Coordinates of C-alpha atoms in Angstrom, one line a residue:
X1 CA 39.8 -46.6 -43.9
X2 CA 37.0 -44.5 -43.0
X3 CA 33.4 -46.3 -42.7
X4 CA 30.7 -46.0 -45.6
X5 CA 27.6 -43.3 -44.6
X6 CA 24.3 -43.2 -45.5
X7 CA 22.9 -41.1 -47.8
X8 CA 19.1 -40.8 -46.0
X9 CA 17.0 -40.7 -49.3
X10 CA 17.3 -42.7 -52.7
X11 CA 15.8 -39.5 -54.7
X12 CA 19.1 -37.5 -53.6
X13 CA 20.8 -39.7 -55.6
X14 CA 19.1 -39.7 -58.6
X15 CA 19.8 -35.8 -58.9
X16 CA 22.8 -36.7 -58.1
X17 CA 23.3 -38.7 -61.3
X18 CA 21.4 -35.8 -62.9
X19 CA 23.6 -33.2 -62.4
X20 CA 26.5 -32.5 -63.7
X21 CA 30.5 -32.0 -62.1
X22 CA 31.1 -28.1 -61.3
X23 CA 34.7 -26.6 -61.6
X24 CA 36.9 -27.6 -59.2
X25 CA 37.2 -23.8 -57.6
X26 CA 33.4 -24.1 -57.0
X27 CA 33.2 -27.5 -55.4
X28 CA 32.1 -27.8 -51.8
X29 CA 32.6 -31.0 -49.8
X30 CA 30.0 -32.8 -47.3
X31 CA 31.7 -34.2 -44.7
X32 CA 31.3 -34.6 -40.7
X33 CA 32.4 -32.2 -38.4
X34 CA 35.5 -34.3 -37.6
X35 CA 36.3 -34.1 -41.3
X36 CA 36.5 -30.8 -42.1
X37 CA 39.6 -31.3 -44.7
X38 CA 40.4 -31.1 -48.5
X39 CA 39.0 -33.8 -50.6
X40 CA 41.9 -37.3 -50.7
X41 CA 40.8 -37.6 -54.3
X42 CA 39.1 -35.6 -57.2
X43 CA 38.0 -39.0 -58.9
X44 CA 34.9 -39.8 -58.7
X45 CA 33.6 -43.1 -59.8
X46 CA 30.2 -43.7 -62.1
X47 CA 27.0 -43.2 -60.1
X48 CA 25.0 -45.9 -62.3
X49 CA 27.6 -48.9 -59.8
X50 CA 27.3 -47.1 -56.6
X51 CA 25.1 -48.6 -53.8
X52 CA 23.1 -46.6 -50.9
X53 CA 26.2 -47.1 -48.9
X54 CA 28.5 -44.7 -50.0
X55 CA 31.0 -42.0 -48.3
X56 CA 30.4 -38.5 -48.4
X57 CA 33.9 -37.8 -49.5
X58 CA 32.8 -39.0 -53.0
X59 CA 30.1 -36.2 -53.7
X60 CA 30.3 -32.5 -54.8
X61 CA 27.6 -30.5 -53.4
X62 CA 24.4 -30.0 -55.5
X63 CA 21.6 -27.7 -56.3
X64 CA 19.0 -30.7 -54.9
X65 CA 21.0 -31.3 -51.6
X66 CA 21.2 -27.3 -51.3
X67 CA 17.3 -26.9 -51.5
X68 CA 17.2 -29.7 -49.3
X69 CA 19.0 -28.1 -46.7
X70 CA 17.4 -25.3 -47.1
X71 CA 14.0 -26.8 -46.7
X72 CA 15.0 -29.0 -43.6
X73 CA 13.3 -28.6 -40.2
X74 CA 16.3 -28.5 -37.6
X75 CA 14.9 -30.7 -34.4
X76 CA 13.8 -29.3 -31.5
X77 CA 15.8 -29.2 -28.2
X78 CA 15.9 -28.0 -25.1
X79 CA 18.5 -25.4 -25.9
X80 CA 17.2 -24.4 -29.0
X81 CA 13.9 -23.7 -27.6
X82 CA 15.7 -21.8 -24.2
X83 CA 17.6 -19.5 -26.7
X84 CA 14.2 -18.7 -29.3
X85 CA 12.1 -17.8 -25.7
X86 CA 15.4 -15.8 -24.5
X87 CA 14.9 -13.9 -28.0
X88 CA 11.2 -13.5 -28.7
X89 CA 11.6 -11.8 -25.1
X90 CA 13.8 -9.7 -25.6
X91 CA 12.3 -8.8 -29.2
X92 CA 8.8 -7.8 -26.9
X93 CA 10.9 -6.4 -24.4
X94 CA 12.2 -3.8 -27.0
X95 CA 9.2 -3.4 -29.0
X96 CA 6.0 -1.6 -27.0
X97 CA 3.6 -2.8 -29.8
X98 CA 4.1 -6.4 -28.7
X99 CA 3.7 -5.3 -25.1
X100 CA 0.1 -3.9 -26.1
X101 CA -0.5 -7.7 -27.2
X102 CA 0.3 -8.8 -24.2
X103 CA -2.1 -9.5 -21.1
X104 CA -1.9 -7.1 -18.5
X105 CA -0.2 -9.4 -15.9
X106 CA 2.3 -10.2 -18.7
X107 CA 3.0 -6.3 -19.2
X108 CA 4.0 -5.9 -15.7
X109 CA 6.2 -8.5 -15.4
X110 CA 7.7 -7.4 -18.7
X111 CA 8.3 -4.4 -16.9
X112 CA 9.5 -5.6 -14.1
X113 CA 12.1 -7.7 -15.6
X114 CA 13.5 -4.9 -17.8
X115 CA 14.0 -2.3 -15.0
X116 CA 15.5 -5.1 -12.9
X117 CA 17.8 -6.3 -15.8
X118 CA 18.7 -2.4 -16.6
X119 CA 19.4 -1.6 -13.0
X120 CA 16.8 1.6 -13.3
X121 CA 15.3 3.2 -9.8
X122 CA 11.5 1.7 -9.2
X123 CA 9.5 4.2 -9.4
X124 CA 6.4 2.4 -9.3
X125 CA 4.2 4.6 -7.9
X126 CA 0.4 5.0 -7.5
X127 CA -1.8 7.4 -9.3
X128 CA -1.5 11.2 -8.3
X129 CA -5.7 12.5 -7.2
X130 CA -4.7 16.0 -7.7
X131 CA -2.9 15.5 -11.2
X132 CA -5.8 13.2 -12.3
X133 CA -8.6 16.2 -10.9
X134 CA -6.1 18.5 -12.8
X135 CA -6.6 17.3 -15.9
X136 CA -10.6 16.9 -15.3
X137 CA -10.6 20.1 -14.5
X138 CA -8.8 21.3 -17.6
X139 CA -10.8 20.0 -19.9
X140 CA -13.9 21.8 -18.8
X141 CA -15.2 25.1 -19.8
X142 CA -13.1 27.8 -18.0
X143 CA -15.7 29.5 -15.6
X144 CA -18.1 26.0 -15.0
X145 CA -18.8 25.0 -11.6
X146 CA -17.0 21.7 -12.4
X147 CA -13.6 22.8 -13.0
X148 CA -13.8 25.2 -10.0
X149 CA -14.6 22.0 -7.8
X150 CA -11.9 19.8 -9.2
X151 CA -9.5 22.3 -9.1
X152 CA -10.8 23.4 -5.5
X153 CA -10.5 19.7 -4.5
X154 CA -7.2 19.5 -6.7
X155 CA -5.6 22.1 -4.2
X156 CA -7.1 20.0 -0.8
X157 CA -5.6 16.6 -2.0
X158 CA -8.0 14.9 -1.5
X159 CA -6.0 11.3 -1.2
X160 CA -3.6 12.8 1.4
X161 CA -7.2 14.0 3.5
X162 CA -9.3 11.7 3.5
X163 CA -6.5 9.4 5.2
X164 CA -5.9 12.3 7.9
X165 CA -10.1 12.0 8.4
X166 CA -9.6 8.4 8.8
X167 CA -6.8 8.2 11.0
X168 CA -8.6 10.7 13.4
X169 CA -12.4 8.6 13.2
X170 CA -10.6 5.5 14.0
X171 CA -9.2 6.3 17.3
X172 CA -12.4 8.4 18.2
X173 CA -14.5 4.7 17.4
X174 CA -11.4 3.2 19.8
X175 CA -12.0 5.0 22.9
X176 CA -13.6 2.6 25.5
X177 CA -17.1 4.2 26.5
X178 CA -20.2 2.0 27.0
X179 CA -21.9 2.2 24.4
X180 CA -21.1 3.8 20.5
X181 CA -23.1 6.4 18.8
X182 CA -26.5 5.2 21.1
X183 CA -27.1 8.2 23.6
X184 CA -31.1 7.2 24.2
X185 CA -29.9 3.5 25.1
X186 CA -28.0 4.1 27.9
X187 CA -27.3 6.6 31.0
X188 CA -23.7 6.2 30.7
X189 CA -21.3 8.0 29.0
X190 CA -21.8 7.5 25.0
X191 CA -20.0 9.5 21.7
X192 CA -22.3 11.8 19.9
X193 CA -23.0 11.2 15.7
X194 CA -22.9 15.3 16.1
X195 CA -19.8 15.9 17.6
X196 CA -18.4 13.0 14.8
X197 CA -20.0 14.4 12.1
X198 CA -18.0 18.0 13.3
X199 CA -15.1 15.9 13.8
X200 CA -14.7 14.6 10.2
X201 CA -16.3 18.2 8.8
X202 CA -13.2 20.0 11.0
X203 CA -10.5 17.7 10.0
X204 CA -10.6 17.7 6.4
X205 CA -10.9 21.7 5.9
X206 CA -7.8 21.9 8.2
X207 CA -6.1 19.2 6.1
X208 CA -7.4 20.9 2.9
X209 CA -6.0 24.3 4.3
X210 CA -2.5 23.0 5.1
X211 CA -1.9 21.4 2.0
X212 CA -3.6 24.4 -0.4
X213 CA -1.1 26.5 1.6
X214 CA 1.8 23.9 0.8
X215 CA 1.3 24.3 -3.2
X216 CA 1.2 28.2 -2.7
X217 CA 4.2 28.1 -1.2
X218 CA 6.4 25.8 -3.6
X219 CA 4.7 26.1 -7.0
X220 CA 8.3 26.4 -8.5
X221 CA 9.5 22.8 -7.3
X222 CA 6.1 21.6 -8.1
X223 CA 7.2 22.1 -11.5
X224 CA 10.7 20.2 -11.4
X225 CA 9.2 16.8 -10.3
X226 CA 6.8 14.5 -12.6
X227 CA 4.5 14.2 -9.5
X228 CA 3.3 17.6 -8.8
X229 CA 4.2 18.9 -12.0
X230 CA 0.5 18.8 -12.8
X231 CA -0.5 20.8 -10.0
X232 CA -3.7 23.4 -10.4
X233 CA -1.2 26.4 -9.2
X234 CA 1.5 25.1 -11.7
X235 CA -0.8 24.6 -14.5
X236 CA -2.7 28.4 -13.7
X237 CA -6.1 26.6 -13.0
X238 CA -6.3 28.9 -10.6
X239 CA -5.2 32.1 -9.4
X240 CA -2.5 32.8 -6.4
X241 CA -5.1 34.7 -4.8
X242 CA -8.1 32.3 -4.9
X243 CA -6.1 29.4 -4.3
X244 CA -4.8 31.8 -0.6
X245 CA -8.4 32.7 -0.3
X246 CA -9.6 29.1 -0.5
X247 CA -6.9 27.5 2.0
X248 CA -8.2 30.9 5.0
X249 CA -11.6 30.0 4.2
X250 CA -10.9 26.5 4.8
X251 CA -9.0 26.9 7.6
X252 CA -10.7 28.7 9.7
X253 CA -14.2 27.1 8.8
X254 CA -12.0 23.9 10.0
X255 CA -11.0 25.2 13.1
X256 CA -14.2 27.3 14.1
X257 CA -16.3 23.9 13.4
X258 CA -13.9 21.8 15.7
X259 CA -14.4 25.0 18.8
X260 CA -17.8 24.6 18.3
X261 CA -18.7 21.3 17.3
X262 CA -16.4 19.4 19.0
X263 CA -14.0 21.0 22.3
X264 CA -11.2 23.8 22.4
X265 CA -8.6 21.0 22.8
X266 CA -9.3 19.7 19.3
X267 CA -9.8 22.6 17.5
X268 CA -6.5 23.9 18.9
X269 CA -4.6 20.8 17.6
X270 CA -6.5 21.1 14.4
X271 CA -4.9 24.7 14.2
X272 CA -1.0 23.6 15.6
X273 CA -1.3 21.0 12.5
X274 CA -1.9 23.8 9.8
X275 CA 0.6 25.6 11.2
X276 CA 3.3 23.1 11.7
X277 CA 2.4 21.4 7.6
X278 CA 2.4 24.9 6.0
X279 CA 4.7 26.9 8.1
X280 CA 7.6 24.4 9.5
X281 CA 7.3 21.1 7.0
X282 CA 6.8 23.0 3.9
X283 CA 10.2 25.4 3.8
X284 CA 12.4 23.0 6.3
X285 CA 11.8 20.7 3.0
X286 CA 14.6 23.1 1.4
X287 CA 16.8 23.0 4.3
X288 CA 17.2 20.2 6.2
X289 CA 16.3 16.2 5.7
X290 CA 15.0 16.4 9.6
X291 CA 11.5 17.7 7.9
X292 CA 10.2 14.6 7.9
X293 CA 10.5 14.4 11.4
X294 CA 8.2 17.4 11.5
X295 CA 5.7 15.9 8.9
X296 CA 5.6 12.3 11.0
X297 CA 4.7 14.7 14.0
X298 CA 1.7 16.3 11.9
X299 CA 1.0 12.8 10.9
X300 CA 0.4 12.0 14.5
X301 CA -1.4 15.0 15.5
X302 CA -5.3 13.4 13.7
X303 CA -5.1 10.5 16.1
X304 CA -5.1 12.6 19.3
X305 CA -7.6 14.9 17.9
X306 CA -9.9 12.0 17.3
X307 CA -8.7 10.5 21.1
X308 CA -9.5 14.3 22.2
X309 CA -13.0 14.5 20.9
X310 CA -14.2 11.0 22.2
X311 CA -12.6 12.5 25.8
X312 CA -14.5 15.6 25.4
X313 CA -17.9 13.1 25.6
X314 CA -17.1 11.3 28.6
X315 CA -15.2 13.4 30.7
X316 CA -16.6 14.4 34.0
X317 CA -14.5 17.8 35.2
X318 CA -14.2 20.8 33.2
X319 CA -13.1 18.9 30.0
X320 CA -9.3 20.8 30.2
X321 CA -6.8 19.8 27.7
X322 CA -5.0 18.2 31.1
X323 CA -7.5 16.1 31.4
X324 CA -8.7 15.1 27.7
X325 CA -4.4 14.6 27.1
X326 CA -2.8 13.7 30.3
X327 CA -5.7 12.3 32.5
X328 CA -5.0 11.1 35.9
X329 CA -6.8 8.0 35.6
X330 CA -4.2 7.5 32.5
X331 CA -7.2 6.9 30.7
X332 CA -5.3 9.2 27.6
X333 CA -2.5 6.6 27.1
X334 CA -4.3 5.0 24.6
X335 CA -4.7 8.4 22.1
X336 CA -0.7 8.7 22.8
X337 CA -0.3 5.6 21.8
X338 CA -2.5 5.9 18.5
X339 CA -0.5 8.7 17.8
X340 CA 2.8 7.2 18.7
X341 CA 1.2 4.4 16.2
X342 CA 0.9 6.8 12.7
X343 CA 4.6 9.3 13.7
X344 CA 6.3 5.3 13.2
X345 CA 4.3 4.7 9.5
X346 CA 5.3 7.7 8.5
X347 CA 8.8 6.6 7.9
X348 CA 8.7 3.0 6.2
X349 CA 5.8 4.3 4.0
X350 CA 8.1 7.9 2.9
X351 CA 11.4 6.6 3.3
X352 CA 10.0 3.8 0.1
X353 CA 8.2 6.7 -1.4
X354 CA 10.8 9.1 -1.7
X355 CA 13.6 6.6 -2.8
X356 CA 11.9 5.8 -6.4
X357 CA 12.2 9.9 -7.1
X358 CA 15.3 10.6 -5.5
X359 CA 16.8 12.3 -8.1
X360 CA 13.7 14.3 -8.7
X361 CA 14.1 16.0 -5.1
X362 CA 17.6 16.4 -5.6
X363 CA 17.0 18.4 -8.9
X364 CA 13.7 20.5 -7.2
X365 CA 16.6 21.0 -4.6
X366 CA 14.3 19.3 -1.7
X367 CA 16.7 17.5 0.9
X368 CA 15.5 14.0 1.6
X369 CA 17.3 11.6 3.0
X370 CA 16.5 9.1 0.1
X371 CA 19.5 11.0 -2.2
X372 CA 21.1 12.9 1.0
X373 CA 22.2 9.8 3.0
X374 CA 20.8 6.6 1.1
X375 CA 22.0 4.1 3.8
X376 CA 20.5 5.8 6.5
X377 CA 17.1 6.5 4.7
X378 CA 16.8 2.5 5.1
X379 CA 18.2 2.5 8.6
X380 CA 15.2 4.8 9.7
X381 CA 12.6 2.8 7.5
X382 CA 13.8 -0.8 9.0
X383 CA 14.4 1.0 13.2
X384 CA 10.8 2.5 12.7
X385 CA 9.3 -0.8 11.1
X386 CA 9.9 -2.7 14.6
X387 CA 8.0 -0.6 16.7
X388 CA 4.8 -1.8 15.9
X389 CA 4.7 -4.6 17.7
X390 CA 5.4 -3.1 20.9
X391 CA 2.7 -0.4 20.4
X392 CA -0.2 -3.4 19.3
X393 CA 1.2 -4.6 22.7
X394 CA 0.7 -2.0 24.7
X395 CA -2.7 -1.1 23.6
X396 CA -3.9 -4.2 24.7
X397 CA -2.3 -3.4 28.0
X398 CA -3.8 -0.1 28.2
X399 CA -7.1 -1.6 27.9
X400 CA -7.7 0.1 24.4
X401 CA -8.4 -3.7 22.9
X402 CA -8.7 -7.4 23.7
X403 CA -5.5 -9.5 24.0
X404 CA -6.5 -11.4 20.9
X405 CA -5.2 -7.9 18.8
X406 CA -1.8 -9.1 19.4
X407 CA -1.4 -12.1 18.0
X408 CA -3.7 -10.8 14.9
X409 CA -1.9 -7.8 14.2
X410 CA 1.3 -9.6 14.6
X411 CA 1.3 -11.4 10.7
X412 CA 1.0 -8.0 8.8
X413 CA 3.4 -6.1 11.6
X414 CA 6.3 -9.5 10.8
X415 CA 5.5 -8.2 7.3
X416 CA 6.3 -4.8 7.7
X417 CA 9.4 -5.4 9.2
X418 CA 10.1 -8.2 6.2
X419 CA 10.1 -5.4 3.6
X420 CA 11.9 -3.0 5.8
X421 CA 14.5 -5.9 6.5
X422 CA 15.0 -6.2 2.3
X423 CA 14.4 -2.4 1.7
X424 CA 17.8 -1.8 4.2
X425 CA 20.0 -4.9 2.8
X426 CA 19.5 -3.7 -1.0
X427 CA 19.0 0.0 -0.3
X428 CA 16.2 0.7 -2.3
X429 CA 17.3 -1.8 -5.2
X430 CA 16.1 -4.7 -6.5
X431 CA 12.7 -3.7 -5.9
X432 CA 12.8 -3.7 -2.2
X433 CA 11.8 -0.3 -2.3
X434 CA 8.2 -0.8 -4.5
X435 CA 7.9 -4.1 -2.0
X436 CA 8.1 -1.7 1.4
X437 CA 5.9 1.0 -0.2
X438 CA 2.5 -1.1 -0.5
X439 CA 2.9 -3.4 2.2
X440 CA 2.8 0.2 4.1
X441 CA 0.0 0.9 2.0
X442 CA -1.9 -1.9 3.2
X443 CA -0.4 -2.1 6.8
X444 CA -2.1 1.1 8.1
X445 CA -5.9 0.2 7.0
X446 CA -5.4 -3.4 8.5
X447 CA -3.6 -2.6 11.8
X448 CA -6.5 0.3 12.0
X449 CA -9.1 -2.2 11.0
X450 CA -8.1 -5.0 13.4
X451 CA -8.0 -2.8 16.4
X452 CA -11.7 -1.9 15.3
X453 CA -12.6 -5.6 15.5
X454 CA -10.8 -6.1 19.0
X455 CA -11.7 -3.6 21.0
X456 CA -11.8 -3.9 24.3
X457 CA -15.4 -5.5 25.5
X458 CA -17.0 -4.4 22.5
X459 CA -17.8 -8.3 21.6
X460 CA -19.0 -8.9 25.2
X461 CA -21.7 -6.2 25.1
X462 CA -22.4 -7.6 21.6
X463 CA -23.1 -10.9 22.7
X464 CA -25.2 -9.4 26.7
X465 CA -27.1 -7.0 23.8
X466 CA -28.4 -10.2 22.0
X467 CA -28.4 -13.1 23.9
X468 CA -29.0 -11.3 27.4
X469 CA -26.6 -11.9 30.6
X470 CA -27.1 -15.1 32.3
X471 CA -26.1 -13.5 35.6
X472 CA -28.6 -11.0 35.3
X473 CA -31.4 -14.1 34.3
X474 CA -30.2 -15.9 37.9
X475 CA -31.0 -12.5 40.1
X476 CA -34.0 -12.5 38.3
X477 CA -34.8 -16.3 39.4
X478 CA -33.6 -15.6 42.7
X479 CA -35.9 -12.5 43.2
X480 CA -39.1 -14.5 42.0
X481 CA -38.0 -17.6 44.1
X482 CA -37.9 -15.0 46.8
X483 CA -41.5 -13.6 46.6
X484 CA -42.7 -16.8 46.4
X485 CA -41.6 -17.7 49.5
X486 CA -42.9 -14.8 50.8
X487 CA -45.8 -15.2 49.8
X488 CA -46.2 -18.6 51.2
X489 CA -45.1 -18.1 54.3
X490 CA -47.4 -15.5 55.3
X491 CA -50.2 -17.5 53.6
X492 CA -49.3 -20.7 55.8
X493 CA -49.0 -17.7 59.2
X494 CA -53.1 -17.0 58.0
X495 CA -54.1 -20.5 58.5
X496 CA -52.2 -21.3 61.8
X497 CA -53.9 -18.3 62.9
X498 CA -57.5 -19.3 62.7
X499 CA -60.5 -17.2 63.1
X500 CA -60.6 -14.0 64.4
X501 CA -62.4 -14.1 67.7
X502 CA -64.9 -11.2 68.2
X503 CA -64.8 -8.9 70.8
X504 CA -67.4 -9.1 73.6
X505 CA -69.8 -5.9 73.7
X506 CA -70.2 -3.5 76.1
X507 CA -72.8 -3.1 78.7

């Protein structure tokens, strides 16, 4: 015989006794989960006798204990509260108002964990300069001298340059002289602010040249892919003639200001880099995936123009291009090096960019090896993220900087390689790819920056400027020390002497 239950609440059993005995097609039974059977008995004995312990078997289902249930709380578990987060995320997942709600740290990760969930490419990508100065530019008054400087700037991008003006100020900053940028202080060999100031001038009209000249000559895949699609040339900003006008101007402004400013050597590389971006890069992008071989070489051209023009101060011959780029003295490792240095980031930081819009290059018809040959798009991110090490190494041997630059440069170069390690094991997925793209991002500026900090004697000549050289102080001593002895001694020579005896006269 089954044990008597509880009924939990006296009141139930009052409208119990209330209400009356439905047909027997409509009754419903109350029982446990273990008795999940027809009813033993229709009988039901008076209500008026029956006790709080009675068995569920004896009641029909009524209207009370249905609003009950329908009012009653379930309790809160562990599950129950797993599977209502599971589903109020996947409710904000799908709706974008919620999203709006939500902070913007939230929003990302939202993001994040939907296009990991759905398996989508990360394309994750920063802002374009050139498409944001498009649309500036656009919304001005046709014929206002805004929109022909955004546009104008548009067509340099003006991202891309100003890290090509960088790259080439750095190792001009690098180059071991005496002193920096203080001619009047010194007789030595120091850099110019001039020549720098034609330097940076010189770079960034050839860089703005090479790249106008790249959207004249691909305004048609520009419009294929979400990233250039917003181009000045594709939107017709400006005209295929200006825009041809603008990147000769620019050009040869460029290159005349590094001849004059600066030394033939530079302005000569300045030239070879226009012509290898714009003439080699630009239409082997249709042909062949080696291209961005040929763009890490004009990636590594700024560098040595930089190493060049510092050269071009202190050299003491005819000031050649043998002996600003292959010195005797080897005194031009360190600009092959610096170059050696931005041909390797070239690779880690395109191999990540290019894999989020793969299919993008494959529809503009733009062979890259991110859709070409996926696995081996990693293999050249992760074989080209290990040389940095060696090259911080061998500037310090090549008495570029101190010692101390390798063991600072080593955490964010153990990065690199990290993200190029993950980047190859996933191919791209799993957001390796987004991962390898900003720590390149921020290698770059901090390998740059570090070297800046530890270059070679730079601290030493800090400290002699300030505090004065102790070795100089003691030749000082000594000197004084010196002339005092002098001075004694013939003082002491005086006395032993005596008086001077006069002469006798003459008859």
């Amino acid at each position: 015989m089954r044990p008597p239950r509880i009924l939990a609440r006296a009141t139930e059993l009052r409208c119990l006794a209330v209400q009356g005995r439905r047909p027997r097609s409509a009754v419903r039974w109350l029982s446990s989960a273990a008795s999940l059977q027809a009813p033993r008995s229709t009988a039901v004995s008076p209500l008026a006798s029956a006790g709080f312990f009675l068995s569920n078997r004896l009641f029909e289902r009524s209207n009370c204990l249905e609003s009950l249930v329908a009012s009653h709380k379930p309790r809160v578990t562990s599950t129950a509260t797993a599977t209502s987060t599971t589903a109020s995320t996947a409710t904000m997942s799908e709706t974008p108002q919620s999203l709006a709600d939500l902070p913007p740290h939230r929003r990302r990760q939202a993001r994040k964990q939907a296009a990991a969930s759905s398996g989508a490419p990360d394309t994750t990508l920063p802002a374009n300069a050139s498409s944001t100065l498009t649309n500036v530019a656009a919304a001005q008054p046709p014929h206002s001298l805004r929109r022909i400087l955004s546009t104008l700037i548009s067509l340099s991008k003006p991202r891309l340059t100003v890290l090509v003006v960088l790259t080439a100020m750095a190792p001009y900053a690098l180059y071991p002289v005496p002193e920096m940028l203080t001619p009047t202080m010194t007789e030595t060999p120091s850099l110019s602010p001039l020549t720098l100031l034609f330097l940076t001038t010189g770079t960034a009209l050839c860089s703005a040249s090479a790249n106008a000249l790249n959207m004249l000559y691909e305004p048609s895949t520009d419009a294929k892919m979400s990233r250039t699609r917003n181009r000045p040339l594709v939107r017709k900003l400006i005209s295929t003639r200006s825009a041809a006008l603008f990147a000769i101007l620019a050009g040869a402004t460029g290159v005349g200001a590094l001849y004059f400013g600066v030394n033939p050597t530079v302005s000569f590389l300045g030239l070879s880099n226009i012509c290898l971006y714009a003439g080699i890069y630009t239409p082997l992008k249709a042909v062949t995936a080696f291209n961005t071989w040929i763009g890490a070489v004009v990636g590594g051209i700024p560098p040595l123009m930089g190493w060049a023009a510092a050269a071009g101060e202190a050299a003491t011959n005819d000031g050649s291009w043998r002996e600003l780029l292959f010195a005797n003295d080897g005194s031009s490792i360190g600009g092959w090096l610096l170059a050696g240095l931005l041909f390797a980031w070239q690779f880690p930081h395109f191999m990540a960019l290019s894999w989020g819009i793969r299919e993008e290059y494959k529809a503009a018809g733009l062979r890259m090896l991110a859709w070409t040959n996926p696995a081996r798009n990693a293999r050249v991110a992760l074989r080209y993220s290990l040389v940095f090490i060696p090259i911080c190494l061998s500037l310090c041997a090549a008495g570029v900087t101190e010692w101390s630059f390798a063991a600072t440069s080593l955490p964010i170069n153990l990065w690199l390689a990290r993200e190029a390690v993950r980047f190859w094991k996933h191919e791209g997925h799993k957001g390796s790819a987004r991962g390898l793209f900003w720590a390149s991002v921020w290698h770059l500026p901090g390998v740059m920056i570090l070297a800046l900090l530890h270059k070679k004697g730079m601290w030493s000549r800090a400290w002699r400027s300030a505090f004065g050289d102790e070795h100089d102080e003691g030749e000082w001593e000594e000197d004084e020390e010196l002339e005092e002895m002098a001075s004694m001694t013939a003082a002491k020579g005086a006395e032993t002497a005596g008086p001077a005896v006069p002469a006798p006269a003459r008859p």
